[in-house]
PDB file of C-alpha atoms in Angstrom:
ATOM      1  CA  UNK Q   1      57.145  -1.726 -22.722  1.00 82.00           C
ATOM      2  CA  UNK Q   2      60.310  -0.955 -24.547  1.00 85.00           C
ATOM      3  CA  UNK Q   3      61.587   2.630 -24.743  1.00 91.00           C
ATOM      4  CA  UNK Q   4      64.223   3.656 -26.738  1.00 93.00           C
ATOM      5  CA  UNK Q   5      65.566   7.208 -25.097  1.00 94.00           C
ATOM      6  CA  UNK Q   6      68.290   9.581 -26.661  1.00 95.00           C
ATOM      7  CA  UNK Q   7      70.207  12.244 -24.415  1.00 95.00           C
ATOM      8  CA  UNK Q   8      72.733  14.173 -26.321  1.00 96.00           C
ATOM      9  CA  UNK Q   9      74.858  15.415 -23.622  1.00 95.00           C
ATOM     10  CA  UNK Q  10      78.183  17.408 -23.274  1.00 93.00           C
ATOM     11  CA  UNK Q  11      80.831  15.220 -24.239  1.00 87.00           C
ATOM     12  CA  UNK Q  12      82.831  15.682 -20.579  1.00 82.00           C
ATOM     13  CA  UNK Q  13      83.813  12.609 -18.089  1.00 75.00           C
ATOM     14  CA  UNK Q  14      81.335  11.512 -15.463  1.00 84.00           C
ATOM     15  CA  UNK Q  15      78.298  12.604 -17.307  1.00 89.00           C
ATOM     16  CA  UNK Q  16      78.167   8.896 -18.446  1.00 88.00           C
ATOM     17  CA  UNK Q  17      78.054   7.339 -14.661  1.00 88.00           C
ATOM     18  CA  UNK Q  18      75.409  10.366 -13.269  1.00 90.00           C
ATOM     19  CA  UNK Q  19      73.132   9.140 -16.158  1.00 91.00           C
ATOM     20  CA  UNK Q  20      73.600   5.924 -15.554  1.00 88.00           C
ATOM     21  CA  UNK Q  21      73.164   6.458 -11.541  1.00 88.00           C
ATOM     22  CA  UNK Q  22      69.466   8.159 -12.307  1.00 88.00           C
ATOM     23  CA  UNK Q  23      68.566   4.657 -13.835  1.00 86.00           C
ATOM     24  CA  UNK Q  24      69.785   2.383 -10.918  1.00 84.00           C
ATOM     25  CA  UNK Q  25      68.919   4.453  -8.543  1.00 85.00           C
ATOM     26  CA  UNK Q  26      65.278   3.523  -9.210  1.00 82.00           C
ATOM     27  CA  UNK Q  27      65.609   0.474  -9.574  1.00 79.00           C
ATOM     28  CA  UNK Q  28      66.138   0.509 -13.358  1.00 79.00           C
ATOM     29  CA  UNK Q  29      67.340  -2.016 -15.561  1.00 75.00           C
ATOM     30  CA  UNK Q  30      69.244  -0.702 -18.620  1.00 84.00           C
ATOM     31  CA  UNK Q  31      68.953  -2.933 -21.457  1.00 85.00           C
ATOM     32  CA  UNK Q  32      70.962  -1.988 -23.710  1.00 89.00           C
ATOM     33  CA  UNK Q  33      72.952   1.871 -23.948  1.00 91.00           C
ATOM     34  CA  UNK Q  34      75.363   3.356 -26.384  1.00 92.00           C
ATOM     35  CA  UNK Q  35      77.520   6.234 -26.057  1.00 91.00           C
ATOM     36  CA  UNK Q  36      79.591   7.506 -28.834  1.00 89.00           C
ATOM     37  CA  UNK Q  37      80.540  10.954 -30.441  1.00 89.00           C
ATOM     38  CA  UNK Q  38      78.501  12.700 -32.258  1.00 92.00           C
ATOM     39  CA  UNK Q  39      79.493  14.498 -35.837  1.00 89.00           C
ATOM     40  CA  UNK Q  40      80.370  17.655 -33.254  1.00 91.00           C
ATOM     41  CA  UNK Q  41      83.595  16.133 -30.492  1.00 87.00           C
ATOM     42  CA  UNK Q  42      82.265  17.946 -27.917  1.00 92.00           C
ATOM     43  CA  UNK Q  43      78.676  16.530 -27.982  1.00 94.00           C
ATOM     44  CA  UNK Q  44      78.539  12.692 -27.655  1.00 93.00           C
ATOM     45  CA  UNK Q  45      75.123  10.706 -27.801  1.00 94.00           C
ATOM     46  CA  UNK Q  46      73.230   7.902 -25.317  1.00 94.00           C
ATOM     47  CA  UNK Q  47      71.142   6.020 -26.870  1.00 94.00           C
ATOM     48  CA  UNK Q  48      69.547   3.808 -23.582  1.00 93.00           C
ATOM     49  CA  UNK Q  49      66.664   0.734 -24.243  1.00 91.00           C
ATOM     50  CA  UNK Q  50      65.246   0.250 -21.028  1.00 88.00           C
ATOM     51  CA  UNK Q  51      61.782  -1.681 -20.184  1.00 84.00           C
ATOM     52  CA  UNK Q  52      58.981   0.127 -18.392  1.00 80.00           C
ATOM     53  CA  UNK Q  53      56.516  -1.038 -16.222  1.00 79.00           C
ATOM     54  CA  UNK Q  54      55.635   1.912 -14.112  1.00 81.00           C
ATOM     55  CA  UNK Q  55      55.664   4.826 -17.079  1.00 83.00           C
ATOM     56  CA  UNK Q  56      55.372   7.595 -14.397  1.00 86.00           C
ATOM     57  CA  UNK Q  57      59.116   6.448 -13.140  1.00 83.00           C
ATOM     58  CA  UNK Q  58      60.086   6.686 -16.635  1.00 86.00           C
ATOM     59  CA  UNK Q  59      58.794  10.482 -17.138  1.00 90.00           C
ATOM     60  CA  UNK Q  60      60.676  11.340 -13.605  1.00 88.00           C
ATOM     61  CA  UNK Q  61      63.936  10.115 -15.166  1.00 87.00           C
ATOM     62  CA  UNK Q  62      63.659  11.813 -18.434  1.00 91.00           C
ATOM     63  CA  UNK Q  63      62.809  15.308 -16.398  1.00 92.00           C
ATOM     64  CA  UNK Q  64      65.513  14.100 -14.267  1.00 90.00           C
ATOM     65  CA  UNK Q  65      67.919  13.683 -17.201  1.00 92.00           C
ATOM     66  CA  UNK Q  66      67.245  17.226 -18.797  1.00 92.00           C
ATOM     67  CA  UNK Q  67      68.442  19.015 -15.635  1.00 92.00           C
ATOM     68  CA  UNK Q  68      71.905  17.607 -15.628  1.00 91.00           C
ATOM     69  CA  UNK Q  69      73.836  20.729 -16.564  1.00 88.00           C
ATOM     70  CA  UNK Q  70      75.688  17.858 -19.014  1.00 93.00           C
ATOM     71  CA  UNK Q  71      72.534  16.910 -20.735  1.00 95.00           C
ATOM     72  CA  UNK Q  72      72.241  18.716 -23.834  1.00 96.00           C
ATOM     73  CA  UNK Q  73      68.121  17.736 -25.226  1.00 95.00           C
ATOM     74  CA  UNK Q  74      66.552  14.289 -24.366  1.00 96.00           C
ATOM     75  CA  UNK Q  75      64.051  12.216 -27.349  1.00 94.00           C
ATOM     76  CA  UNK Q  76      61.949   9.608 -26.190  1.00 94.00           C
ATOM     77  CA  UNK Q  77      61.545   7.774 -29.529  1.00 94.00           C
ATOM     78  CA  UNK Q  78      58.596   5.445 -28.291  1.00 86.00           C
ATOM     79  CA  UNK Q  79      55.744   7.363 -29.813  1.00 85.00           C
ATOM     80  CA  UNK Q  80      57.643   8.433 -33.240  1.00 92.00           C
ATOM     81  CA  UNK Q  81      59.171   7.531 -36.312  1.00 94.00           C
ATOM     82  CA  UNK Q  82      61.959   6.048 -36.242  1.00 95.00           C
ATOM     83  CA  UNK Q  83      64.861   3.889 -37.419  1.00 96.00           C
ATOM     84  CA  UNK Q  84      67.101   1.178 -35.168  1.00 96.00           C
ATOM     85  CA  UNK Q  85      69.853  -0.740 -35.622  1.00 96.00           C
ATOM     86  CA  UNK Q  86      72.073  -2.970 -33.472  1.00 95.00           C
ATOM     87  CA  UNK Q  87      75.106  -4.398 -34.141  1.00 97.00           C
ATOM     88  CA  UNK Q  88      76.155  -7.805 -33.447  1.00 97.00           C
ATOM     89  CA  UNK Q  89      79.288  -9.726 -33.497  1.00 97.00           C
ATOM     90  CA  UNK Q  90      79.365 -13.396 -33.274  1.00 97.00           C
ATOM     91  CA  UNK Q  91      81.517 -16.483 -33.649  1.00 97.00           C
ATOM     92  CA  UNK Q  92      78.641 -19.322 -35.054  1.00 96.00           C
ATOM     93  CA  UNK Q  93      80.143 -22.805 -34.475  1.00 95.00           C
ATOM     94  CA  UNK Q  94      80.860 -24.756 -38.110  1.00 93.00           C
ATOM     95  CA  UNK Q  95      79.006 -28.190 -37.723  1.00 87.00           C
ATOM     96  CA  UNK Q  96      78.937 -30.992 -40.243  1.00 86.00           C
ATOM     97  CA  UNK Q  97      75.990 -30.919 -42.359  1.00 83.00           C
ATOM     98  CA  UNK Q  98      75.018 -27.024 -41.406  1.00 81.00           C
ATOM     99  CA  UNK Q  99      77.124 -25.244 -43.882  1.00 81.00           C
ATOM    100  CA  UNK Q 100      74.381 -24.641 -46.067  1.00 89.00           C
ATOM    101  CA  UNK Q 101      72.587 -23.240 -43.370  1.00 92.00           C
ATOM    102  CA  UNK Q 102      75.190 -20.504 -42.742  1.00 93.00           C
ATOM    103  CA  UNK Q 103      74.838 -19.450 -46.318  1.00 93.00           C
ATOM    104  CA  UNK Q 104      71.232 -18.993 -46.667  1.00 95.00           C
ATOM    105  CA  UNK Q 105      70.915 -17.345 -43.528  1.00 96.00           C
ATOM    106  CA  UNK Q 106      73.881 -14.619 -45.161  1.00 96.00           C
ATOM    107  CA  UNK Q 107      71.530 -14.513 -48.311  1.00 96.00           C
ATOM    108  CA  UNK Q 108      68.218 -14.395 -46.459  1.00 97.00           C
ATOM    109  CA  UNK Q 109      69.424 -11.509 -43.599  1.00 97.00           C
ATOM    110  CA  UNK Q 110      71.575  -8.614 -43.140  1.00 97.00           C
ATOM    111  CA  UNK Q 111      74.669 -10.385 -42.353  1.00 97.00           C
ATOM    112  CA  UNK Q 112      78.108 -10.668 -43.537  1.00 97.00           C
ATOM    113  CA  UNK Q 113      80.938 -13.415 -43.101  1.00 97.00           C
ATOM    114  CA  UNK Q 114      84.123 -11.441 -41.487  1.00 97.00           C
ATOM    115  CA  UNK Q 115      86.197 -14.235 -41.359  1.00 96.00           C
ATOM    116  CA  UNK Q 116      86.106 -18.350 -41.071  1.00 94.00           C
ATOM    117  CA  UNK Q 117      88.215 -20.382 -39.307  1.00 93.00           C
ATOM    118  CA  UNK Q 118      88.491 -24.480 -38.763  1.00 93.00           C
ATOM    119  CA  UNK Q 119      85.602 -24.161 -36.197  1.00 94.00           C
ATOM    120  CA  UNK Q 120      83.701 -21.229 -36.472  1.00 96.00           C
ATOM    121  CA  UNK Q 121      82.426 -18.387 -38.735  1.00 97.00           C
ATOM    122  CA  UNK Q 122      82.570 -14.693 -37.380  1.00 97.00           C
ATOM    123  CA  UNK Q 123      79.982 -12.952 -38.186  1.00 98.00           C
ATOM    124  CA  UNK Q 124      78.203  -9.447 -38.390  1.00 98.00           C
ATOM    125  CA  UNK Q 125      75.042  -8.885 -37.597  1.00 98.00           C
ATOM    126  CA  UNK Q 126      73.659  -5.549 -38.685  1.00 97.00           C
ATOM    127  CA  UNK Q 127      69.380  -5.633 -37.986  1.00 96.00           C
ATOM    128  CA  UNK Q 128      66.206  -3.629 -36.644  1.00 93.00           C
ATOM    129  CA  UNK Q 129      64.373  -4.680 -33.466  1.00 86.00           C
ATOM    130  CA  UNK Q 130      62.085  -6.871 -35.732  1.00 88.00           C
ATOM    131  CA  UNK Q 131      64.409  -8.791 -37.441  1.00 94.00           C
ATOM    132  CA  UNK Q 132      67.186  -9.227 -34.946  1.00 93.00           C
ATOM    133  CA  UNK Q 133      65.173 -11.744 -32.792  1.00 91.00           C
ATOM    134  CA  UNK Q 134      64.424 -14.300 -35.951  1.00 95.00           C
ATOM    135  CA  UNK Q 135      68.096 -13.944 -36.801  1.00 96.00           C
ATOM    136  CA  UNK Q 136      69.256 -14.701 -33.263  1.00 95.00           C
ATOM    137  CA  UNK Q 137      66.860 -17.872 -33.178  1.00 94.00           C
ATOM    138  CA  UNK Q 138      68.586 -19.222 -36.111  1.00 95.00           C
ATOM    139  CA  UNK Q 139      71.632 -18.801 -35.624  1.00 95.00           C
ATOM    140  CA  UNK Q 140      71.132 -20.218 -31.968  1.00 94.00           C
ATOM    141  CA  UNK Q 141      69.709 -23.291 -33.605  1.00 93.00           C
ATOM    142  CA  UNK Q 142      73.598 -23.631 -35.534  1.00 94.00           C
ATOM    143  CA  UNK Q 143      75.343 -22.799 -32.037  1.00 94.00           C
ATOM    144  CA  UNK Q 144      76.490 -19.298 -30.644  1.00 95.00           C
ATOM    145  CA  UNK Q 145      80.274 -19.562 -29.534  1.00 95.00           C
ATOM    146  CA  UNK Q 146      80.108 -15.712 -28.775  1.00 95.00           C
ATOM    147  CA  UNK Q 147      78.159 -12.860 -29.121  1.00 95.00           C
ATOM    148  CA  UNK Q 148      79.094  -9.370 -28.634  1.00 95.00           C
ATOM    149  CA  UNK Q 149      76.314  -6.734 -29.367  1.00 93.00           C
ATOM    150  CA  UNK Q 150      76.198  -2.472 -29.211  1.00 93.00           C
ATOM    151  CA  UNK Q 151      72.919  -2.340 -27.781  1.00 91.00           C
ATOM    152  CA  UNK Q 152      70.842  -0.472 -30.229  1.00 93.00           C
ATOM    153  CA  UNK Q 153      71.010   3.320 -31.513  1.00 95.00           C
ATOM    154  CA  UNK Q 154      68.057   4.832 -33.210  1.00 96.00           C
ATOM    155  CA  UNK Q 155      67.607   8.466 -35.693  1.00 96.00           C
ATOM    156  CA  UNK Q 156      64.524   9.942 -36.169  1.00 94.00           C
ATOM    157  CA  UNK Q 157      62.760   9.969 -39.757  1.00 90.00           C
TER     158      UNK Q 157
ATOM    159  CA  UNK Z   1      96.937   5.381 -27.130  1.00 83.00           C
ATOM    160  CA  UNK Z   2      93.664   3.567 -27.872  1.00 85.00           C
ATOM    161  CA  UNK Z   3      92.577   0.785 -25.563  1.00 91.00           C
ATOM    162  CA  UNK Z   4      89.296  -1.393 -26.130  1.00 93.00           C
ATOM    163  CA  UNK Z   5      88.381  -3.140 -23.006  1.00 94.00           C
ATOM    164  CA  UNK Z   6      85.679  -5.607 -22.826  1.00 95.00           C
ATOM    165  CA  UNK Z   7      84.409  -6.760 -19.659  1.00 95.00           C
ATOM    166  CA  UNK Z   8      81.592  -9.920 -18.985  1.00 96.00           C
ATOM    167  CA  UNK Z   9      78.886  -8.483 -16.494  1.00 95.00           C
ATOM    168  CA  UNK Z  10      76.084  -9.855 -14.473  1.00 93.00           C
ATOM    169  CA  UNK Z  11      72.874  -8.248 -16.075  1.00 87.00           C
ATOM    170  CA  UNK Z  12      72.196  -6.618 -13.057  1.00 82.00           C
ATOM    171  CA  UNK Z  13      70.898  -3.034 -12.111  1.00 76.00           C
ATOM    172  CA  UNK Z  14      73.404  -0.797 -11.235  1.00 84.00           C
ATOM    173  CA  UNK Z  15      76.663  -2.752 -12.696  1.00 89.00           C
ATOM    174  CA  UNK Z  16      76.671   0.233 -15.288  1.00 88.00           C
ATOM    175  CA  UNK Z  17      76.403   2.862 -13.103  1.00 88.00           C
ATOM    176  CA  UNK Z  18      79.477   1.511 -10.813  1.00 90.00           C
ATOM    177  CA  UNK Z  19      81.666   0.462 -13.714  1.00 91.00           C
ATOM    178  CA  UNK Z  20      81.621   4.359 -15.183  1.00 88.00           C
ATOM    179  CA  UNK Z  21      81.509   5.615 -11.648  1.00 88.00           C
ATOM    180  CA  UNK Z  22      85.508   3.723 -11.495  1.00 88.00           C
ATOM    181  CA  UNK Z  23      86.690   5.369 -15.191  1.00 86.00           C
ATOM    182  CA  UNK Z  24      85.385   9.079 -13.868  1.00 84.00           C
ATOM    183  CA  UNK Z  25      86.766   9.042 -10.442  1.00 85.00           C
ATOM    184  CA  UNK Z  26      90.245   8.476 -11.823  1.00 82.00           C
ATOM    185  CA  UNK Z  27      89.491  12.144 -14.638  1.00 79.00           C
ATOM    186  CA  UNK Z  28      89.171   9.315 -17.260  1.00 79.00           C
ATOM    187  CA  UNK Z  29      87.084  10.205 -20.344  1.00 74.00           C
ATOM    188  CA  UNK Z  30      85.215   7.419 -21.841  1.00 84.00           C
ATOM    189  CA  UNK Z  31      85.361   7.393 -25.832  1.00 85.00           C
ATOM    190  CA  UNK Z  32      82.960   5.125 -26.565  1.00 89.00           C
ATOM    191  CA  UNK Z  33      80.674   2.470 -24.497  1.00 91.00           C
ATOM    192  CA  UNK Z  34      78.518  -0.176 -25.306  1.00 92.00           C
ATOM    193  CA  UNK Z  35      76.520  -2.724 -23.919  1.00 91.00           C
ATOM    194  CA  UNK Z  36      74.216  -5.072 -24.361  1.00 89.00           C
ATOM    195  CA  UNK Z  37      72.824  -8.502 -23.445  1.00 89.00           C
ATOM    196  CA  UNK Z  38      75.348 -11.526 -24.712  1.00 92.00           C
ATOM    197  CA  UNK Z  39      73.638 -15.124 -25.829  1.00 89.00           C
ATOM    198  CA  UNK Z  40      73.269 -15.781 -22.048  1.00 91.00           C
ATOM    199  CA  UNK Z  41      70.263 -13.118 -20.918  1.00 87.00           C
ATOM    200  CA  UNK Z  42      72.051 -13.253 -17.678  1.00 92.00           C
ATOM    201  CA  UNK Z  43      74.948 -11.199 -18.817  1.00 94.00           C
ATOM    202  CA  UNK Z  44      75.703  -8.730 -20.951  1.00 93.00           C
ATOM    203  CA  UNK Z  45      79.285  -7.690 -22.783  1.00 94.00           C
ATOM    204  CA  UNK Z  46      80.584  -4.199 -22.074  1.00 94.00           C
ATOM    205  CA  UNK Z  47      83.262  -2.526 -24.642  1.00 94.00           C
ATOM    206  CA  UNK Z  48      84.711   0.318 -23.454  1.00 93.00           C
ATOM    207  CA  UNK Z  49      87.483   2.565 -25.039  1.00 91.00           C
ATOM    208  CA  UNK Z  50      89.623   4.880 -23.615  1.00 88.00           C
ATOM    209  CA  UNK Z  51      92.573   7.040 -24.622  1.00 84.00           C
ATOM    210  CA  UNK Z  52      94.976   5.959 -21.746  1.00 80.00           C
ATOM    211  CA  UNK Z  53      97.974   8.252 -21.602  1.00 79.00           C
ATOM    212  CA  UNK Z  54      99.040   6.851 -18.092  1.00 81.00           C
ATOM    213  CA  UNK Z  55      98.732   3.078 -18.817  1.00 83.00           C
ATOM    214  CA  UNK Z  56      99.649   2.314 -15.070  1.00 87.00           C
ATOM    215  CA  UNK Z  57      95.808   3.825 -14.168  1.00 83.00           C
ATOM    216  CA  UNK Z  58      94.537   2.021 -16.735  1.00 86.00           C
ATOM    217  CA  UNK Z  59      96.262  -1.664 -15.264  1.00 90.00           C
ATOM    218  CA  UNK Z  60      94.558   0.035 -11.839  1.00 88.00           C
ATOM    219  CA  UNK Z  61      91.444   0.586 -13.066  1.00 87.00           C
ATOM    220  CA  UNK Z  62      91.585  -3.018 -15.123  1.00 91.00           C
ATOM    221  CA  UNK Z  63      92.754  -4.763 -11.535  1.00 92.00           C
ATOM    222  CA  UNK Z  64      89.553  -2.854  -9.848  1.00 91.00           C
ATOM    223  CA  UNK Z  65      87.137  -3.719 -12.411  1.00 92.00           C
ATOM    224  CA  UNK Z  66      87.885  -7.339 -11.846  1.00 92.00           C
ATOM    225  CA  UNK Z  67      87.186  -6.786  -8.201  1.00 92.00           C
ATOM    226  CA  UNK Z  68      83.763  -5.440  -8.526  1.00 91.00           C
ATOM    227  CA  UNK Z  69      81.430  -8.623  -7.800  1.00 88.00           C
ATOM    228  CA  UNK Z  70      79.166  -8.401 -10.806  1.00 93.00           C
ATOM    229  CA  UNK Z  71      82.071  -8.322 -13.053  1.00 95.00           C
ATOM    230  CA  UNK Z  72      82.943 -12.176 -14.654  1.00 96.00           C
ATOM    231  CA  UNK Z  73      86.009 -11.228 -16.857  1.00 95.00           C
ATOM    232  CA  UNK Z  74      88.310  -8.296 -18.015  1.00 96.00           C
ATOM    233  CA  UNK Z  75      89.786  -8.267 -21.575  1.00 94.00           C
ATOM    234  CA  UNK Z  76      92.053  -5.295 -23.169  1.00 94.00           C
ATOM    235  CA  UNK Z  77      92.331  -6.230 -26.411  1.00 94.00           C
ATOM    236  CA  UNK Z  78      95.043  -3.493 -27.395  1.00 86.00           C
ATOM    237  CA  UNK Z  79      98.227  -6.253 -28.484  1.00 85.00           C
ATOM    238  CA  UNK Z  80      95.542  -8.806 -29.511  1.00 92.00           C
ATOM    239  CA  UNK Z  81      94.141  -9.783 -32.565  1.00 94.00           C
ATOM    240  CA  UNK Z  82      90.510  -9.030 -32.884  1.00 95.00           C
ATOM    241  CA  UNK Z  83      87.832  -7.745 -35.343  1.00 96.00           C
ATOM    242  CA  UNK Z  84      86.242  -4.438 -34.170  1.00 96.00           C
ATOM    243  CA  UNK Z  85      82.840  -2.432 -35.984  1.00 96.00           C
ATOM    244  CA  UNK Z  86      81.203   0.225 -34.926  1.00 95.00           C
ATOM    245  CA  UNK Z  87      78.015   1.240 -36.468  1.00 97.00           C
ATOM    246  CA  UNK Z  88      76.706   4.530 -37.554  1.00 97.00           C
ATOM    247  CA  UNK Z  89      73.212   6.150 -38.161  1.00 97.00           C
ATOM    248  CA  UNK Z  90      73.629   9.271 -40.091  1.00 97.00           C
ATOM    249  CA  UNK Z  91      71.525  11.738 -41.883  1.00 97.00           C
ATOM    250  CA  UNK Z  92      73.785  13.274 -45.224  1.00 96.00           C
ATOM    251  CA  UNK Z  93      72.891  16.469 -46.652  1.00 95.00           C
ATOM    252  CA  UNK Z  94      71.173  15.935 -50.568  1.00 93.00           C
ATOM    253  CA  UNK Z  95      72.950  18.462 -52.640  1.00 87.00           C
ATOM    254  CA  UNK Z  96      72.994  19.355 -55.726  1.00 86.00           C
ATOM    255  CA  UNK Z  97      75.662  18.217 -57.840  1.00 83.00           C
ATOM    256  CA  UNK Z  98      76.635  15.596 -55.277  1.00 81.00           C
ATOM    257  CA  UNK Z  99      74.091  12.703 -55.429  1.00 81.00           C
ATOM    258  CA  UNK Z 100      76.758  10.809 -57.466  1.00 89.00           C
ATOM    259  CA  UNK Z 101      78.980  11.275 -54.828  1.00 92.00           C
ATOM    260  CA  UNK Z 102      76.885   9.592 -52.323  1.00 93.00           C
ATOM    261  CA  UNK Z 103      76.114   6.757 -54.972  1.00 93.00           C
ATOM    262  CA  UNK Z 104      80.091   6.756 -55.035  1.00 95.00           C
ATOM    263  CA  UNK Z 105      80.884   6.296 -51.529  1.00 96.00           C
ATOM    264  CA  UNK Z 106      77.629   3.596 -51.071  1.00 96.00           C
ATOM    265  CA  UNK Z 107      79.883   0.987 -53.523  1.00 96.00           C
ATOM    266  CA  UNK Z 108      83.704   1.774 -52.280  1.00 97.00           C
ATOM    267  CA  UNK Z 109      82.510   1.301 -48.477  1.00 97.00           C
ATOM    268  CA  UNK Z 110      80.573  -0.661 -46.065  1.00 97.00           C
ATOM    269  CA  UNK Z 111      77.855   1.988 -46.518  1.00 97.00           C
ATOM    270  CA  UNK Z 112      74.123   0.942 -46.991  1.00 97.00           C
ATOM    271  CA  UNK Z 113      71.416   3.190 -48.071  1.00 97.00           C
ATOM    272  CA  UNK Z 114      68.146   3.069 -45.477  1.00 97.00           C
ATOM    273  CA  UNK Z 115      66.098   5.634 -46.555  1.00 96.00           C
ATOM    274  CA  UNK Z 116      66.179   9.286 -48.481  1.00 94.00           C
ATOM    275  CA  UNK Z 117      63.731  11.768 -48.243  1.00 93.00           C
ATOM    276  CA  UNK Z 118      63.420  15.134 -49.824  1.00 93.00           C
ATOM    277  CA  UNK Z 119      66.553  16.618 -47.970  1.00 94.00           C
ATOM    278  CA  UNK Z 120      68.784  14.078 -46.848  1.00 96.00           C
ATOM    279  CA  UNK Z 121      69.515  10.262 -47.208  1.00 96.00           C
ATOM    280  CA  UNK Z 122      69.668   8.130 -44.188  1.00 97.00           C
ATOM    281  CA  UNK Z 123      73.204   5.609 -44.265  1.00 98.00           C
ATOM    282  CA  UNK Z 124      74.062   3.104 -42.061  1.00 98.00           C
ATOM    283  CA  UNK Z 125      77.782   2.820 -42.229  1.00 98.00           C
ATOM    284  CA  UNK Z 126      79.157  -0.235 -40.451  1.00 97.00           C
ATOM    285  CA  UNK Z 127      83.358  -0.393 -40.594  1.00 96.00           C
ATOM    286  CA  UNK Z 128      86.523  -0.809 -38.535  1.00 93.00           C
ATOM    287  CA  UNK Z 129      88.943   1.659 -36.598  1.00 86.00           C
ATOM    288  CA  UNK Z 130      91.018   2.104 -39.678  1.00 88.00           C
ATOM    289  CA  UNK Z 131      88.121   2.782 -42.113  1.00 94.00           C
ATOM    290  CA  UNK Z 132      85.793   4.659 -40.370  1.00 92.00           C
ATOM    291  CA  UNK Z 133      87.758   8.020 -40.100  1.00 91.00           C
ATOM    292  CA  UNK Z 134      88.078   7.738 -43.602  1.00 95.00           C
ATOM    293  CA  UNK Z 135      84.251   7.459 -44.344  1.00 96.00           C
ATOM    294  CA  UNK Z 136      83.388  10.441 -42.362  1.00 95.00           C
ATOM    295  CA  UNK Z 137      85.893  12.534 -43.602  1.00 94.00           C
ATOM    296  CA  UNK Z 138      84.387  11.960 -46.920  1.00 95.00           C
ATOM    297  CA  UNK Z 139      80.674  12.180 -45.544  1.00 95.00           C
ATOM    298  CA  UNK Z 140      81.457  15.453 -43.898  1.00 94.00           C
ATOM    299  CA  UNK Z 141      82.736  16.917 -47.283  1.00 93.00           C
ATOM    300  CA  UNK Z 142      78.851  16.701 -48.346  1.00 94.00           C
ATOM    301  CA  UNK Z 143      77.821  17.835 -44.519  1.00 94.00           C
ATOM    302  CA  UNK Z 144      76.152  15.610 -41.947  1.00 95.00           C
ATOM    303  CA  UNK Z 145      72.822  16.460 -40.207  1.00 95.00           C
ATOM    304  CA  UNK Z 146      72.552  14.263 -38.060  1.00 95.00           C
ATOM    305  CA  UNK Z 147      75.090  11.431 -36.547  1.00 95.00           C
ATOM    306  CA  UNK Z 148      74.491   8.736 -34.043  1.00 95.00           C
ATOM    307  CA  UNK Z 149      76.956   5.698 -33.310  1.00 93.00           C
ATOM    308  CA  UNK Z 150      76.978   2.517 -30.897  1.00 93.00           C
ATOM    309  CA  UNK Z 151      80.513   2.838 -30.205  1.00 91.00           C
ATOM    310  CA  UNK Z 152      83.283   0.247 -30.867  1.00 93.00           C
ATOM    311  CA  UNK Z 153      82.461  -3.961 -30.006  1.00 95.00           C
ATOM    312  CA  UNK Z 154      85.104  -5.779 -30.347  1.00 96.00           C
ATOM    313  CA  UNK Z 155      85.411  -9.880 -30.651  1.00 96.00           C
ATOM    314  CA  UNK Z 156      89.019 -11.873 -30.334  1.00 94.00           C
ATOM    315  CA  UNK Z 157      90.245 -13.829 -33.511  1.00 90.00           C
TER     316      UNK Z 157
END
């Protein structure tokens, strides 16, 4: 399962590789984590996806994570009310015949065109953890040059 | 000065954990990270920006990344040409006497409305380095609850 975990810690170096040491040290995968400053410059804010088999590791790390002096409060989001976004950036190949398909695909989702050149559309990709997969199929079916994503950040409701 | 590095990673445990452990042994802050999975599962993209006021530790630190094994490739995008976003999650204050404001700010910038409630609204704001200053300047004239961001991705023109 999916858990989407939020530590606000103190916005000071190194707090970024001890967090991220507690995950690999067990053996944890991140999927995706984001770390940017907060509306305070002294606090910044991790937003980590990882996937949990064994939730007992998972409640080790999070007590683990709120005793690092750095570590400010920690929000599992899994069992709440939430919203997500992640942010994608992505040059889409420009085929013959698939134009159209670009288009609709702007219409349909939440994306934008940045910029076109000769070969290839950038575009960006702004969705929820429902949508983002569909969009991603699609727009894998046209041809992904690139793809640059911020792993996802979430705020409670 | 500003750099935005970008580094291709093997989607492997730890990889975080060691590239942050090589910014924070050399005292260097880390502004903003991200990462997250690329259209190959087997790797993900890691954007990283630092203020670099010694830029000979910074060509050190770029020359050691390189040598780390699960690292692929090294970009600094600082005298390239690239498109940068970085998105935001933010709770704004409703006040009285201001909802036009808000209303304002939602059609001059790349601001979408997610969700308001009694209190606050809930904006996604998704813009570049030079506009994004600008936005919260303006956002924090109202007051912001809440504020959570993915920090910067970047993609080469």
């Amino acid at each position: 399962m999916k858990h989407t975990i939020q530590a606000l810690v103190e916005n000071r170096f190194g707090v970024l590789a001890r967090v991220s040491s507690l995950f690999s040290a067990r053996g944890y995968n991140i999927d995706s984590l984001a770390v940017g400053e907060t509306q305070d410059p002294q606090v910044s804010c991790m937003t980590i996806v990882v996937n949990a088999e064994d939730e007992r590791i998972l409640e080790q790390i999070k007590k683990q994570l709120h005793k690092l002096i750095d570590v400010i409060t920690v929000v599992d989001f899994t069992r709440r009310e939430y919203i997500d976004r992640d942010l994608i950036l992505a040059k889409v190949q420009k085929k013959k015949g698939k134009e159209g398909l670009v288009e609709k695909l702007i219409k349909k989702y939440p994306i934008k065109l940045v910029e076109q050149k000769k070969d290839f559309y950038i575009l960006e990709i702004c969705s929820d953890r429902h949508q983002e997969e569909e969009i991603l199929k699609e727009l894998n079916s046209i041809g992904i040059k690139e793809l640059v994503r911020t792993g996802r950040i979430a705020i409670g409701k």
